[in-house]
C-alpha positions in Angstrom: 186.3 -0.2 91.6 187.6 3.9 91.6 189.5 4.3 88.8 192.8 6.3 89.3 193.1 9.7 88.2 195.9 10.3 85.2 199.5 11.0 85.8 200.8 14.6 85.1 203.9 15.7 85.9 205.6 19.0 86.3 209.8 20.3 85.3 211.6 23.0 87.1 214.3 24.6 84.9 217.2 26.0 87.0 220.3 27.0 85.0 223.6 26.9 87.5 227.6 28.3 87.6 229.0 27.5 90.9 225.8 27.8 92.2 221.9 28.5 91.0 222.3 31.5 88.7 218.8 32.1 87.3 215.2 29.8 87.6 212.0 30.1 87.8 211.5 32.6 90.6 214.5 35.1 89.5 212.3 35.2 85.9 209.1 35.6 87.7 210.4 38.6 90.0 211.6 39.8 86.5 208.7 39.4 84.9 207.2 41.4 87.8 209.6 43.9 87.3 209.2 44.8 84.1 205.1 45.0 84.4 205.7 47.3 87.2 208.8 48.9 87.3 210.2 48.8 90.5 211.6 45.9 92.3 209.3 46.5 95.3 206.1 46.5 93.6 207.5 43.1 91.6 208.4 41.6 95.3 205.1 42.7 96.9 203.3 41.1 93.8 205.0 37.8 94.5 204.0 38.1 98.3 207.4 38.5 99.0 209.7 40.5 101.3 211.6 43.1 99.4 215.0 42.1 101.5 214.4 39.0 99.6 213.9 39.9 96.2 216.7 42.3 96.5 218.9 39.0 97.9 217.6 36.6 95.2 218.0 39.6 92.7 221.8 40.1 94.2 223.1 36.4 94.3 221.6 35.5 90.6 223.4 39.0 89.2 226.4 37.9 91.4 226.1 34.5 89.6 225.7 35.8 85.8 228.5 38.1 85.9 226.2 41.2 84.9 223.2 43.1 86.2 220.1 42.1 85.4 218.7 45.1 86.3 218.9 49.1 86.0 217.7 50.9 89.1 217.1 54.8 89.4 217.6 56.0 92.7 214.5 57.4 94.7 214.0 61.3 95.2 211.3 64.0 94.1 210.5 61.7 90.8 210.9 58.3 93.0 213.1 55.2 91.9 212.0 52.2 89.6 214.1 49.2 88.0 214.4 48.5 85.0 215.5 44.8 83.0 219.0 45.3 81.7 220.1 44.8 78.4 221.6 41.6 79.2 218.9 40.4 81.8 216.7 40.9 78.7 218.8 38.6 76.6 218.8 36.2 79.5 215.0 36.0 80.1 214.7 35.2 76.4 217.4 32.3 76.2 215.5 31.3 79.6 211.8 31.2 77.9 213.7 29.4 74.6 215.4 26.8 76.1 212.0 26.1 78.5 210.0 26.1 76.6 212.0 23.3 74.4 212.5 21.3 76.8 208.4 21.6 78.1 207.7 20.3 74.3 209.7 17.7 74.8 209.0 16.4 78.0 205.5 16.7 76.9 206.4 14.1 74.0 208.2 11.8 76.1 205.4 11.4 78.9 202.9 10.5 76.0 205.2 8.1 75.4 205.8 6.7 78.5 203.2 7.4 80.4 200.0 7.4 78.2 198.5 3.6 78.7 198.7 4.3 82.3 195.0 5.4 83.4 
Protein backbone atom coordinates (compact mmCIF):
# COMPACT_ATOMS: atom_id res chain seq x y z
CA UNK A 1 0.00 0.00 0.00
CA UNK A 2 1.74 3.75 -1.06
CA UNK A 3 1.53 5.76 1.69
CA UNK A 4 0.38 9.39 1.05
CA UNK A 5 2.79 12.09 1.20
CA UNK A 6 2.06 14.81 4.23
CA UNK A 7 -0.14 17.76 3.88
CA UNK A 8 1.55 21.26 3.65
CA UNK A 9 -0.12 24.19 2.97
CA UNK A 10 0.72 27.63 1.93
CA UNK A 11 -1.07 31.63 2.94
CA UNK A 12 -1.04 34.60 0.74
CA UNK A 13 -1.21 37.85 2.64
CA UNK A 14 -2.93 40.61 0.62
CA UNK A 15 -3.85 43.80 2.60
CA UNK A 16 -7.00 45.73 0.75
CA UNK A 17 -8.81 49.48 0.79
CA UNK A 18 -11.32 49.57 -2.01
CA UNK A 19 -9.21 47.35 -3.67
CA UNK A 20 -5.67 45.23 -3.25
CA UNK A 21 -3.30 47.89 -1.89
CA UNK A 22 -0.17 45.97 -1.15
CA UNK A 23 0.76 41.77 -1.24
CA UNK A 24 3.16 39.70 -1.96
CA UNK A 25 4.31 40.77 -5.35
CA UNK A 26 4.11 44.76 -4.70
CA UNK A 27 6.84 43.68 -1.58
CA UNK A 28 8.81 41.54 -3.82
CA UNK A 29 9.13 44.24 -6.71
CA UNK A 30 10.20 46.35 -3.56
CA UNK A 31 12.38 44.20 -2.26
CA UNK A 32 13.87 44.19 -5.81
CA UNK A 33 14.02 47.72 -5.75
CA UNK A 34 15.85 48.42 -3.06
CA UNK A 35 18.71 45.60 -3.95
CA UNK A 36 18.99 47.27 -7.10
CA UNK A 37 17.89 50.62 -7.31
CA UNK A 38 15.88 51.15 -10.18
CA UNK A 39 12.46 49.92 -10.84
CA UNK A 40 13.56 48.36 -14.20
CA UNK A 41 16.28 46.27 -12.93
CA UNK A 42 13.67 45.20 -9.90
CA UNK A 43 10.99 44.27 -12.82
CA UNK A 44 13.54 42.54 -15.08
CA UNK A 45 14.59 40.53 -11.94
CA UNK A 46 11.12 39.36 -11.44
CA UNK A 47 10.84 38.38 -15.27
CA UNK A 48 8.52 41.01 -15.62
CA UNK A 49 7.56 43.71 -18.08
CA UNK A 50 8.58 47.12 -16.81
CA UNK A 51 4.96 48.60 -18.04
CA UNK A 52 3.81 46.24 -15.46
CA UNK A 53 5.80 46.85 -12.51
CA UNK A 54 5.33 50.45 -13.14
CA UNK A 55 1.21 49.54 -13.27
CA UNK A 56 1.30 47.33 -10.15
CA UNK A 57 3.79 50.05 -8.56
CA UNK A 58 1.02 52.90 -9.70
CA UNK A 59 -2.34 51.19 -8.57
CA UNK A 60 -0.84 49.94 -4.99
CA UNK A 61 0.68 53.81 -4.39
CA UNK A 62 -2.83 54.90 -5.75
CA UNK A 63 -4.35 52.56 -3.11
CA UNK A 64 -2.06 53.61 0.04
CA UNK A 65 -2.52 57.13 -0.37
CA UNK A 66 1.38 57.85 -0.62
CA UNK A 67 4.36 56.94 -2.79
CA UNK A 68 6.05 54.08 -2.09
CA UNK A 69 8.80 55.12 -3.99
CA UNK A 70 11.36 58.07 -4.87
CA UNK A 71 12.46 58.03 -8.46
CA UNK A 72 15.31 60.36 -9.98
CA UNK A 73 14.80 61.09 -13.43
CA UNK A 74 17.32 59.69 -16.05
CA UNK A 75 20.09 62.00 -17.74
CA UNK A 76 24.04 62.05 -17.79
CA UNK A 77 24.02 60.30 -14.16
CA UNK A 78 20.86 58.00 -15.14
CA UNK A 79 17.69 57.49 -12.96
CA UNK A 80 17.08 54.92 -10.03
CA UNK A 81 14.17 54.52 -7.42
CA UNK A 82 14.34 54.56 -4.32
CA UNK A 83 11.78 53.02 -1.25
CA UNK A 84 10.03 55.96 0.38
CA UNK A 85 9.87 56.80 3.77
CA UNK A 86 6.51 55.58 4.11
CA UNK A 87 6.85 52.49 1.69
CA UNK A 88 9.64 51.67 4.15
CA UNK A 89 7.29 51.79 7.04
CA UNK A 90 4.86 49.76 4.97
CA UNK A 91 7.13 46.88 4.01
CA UNK A 92 7.92 46.51 7.75
CA UNK A 93 4.19 46.41 9.08
CA UNK A 94 3.92 43.98 5.94
CA UNK A 95 6.86 41.50 7.12
CA UNK A 96 5.39 41.97 10.98
CA UNK A 97 2.05 41.21 10.57
CA UNK A 98 3.28 38.03 8.04
CA UNK A 99 5.18 36.79 9.60
CA UNK A 100 2.59 36.57 12.71
CA UNK A 101 0.26 35.23 11.07
CA UNK A 102 2.90 32.42 9.25
CA UNK A 103 3.64 31.42 13.16
CA UNK A 104 0.44 31.01 13.66
CA UNK A 105 -0.91 29.21 10.97
CA UNK A 106 2.03 27.10 11.48
CA UNK A 107 0.58 26.22 15.03
CA UNK A 108 -2.74 25.67 14.00
CA UNK A 109 -1.97 23.08 11.13
CA UNK A 110 0.09 21.01 13.71
CA UNK A 111 -2.92 21.06 15.34
CA UNK A 112 -5.21 20.09 12.84
CA UNK A 113 -3.44 18.54 10.49
CA UNK A 114 -0.62 16.52 12.19
CA UNK A 115 -2.20 12.76 12.61
CA UNK A 116 -2.94 13.01 9.06
CA UNK A 117 -0.02 10.98 7.22
Amino acid sequence: MKKLKSFTYKMSLRIFREEKAFGPGIYELLLNIQETGSLQKAAEKMDMAYSKAWKILKASEEQCGYPLTVRATGGKGGGGSTISPEGERLMERYEGFRNELEEAASEAFVRWFADME
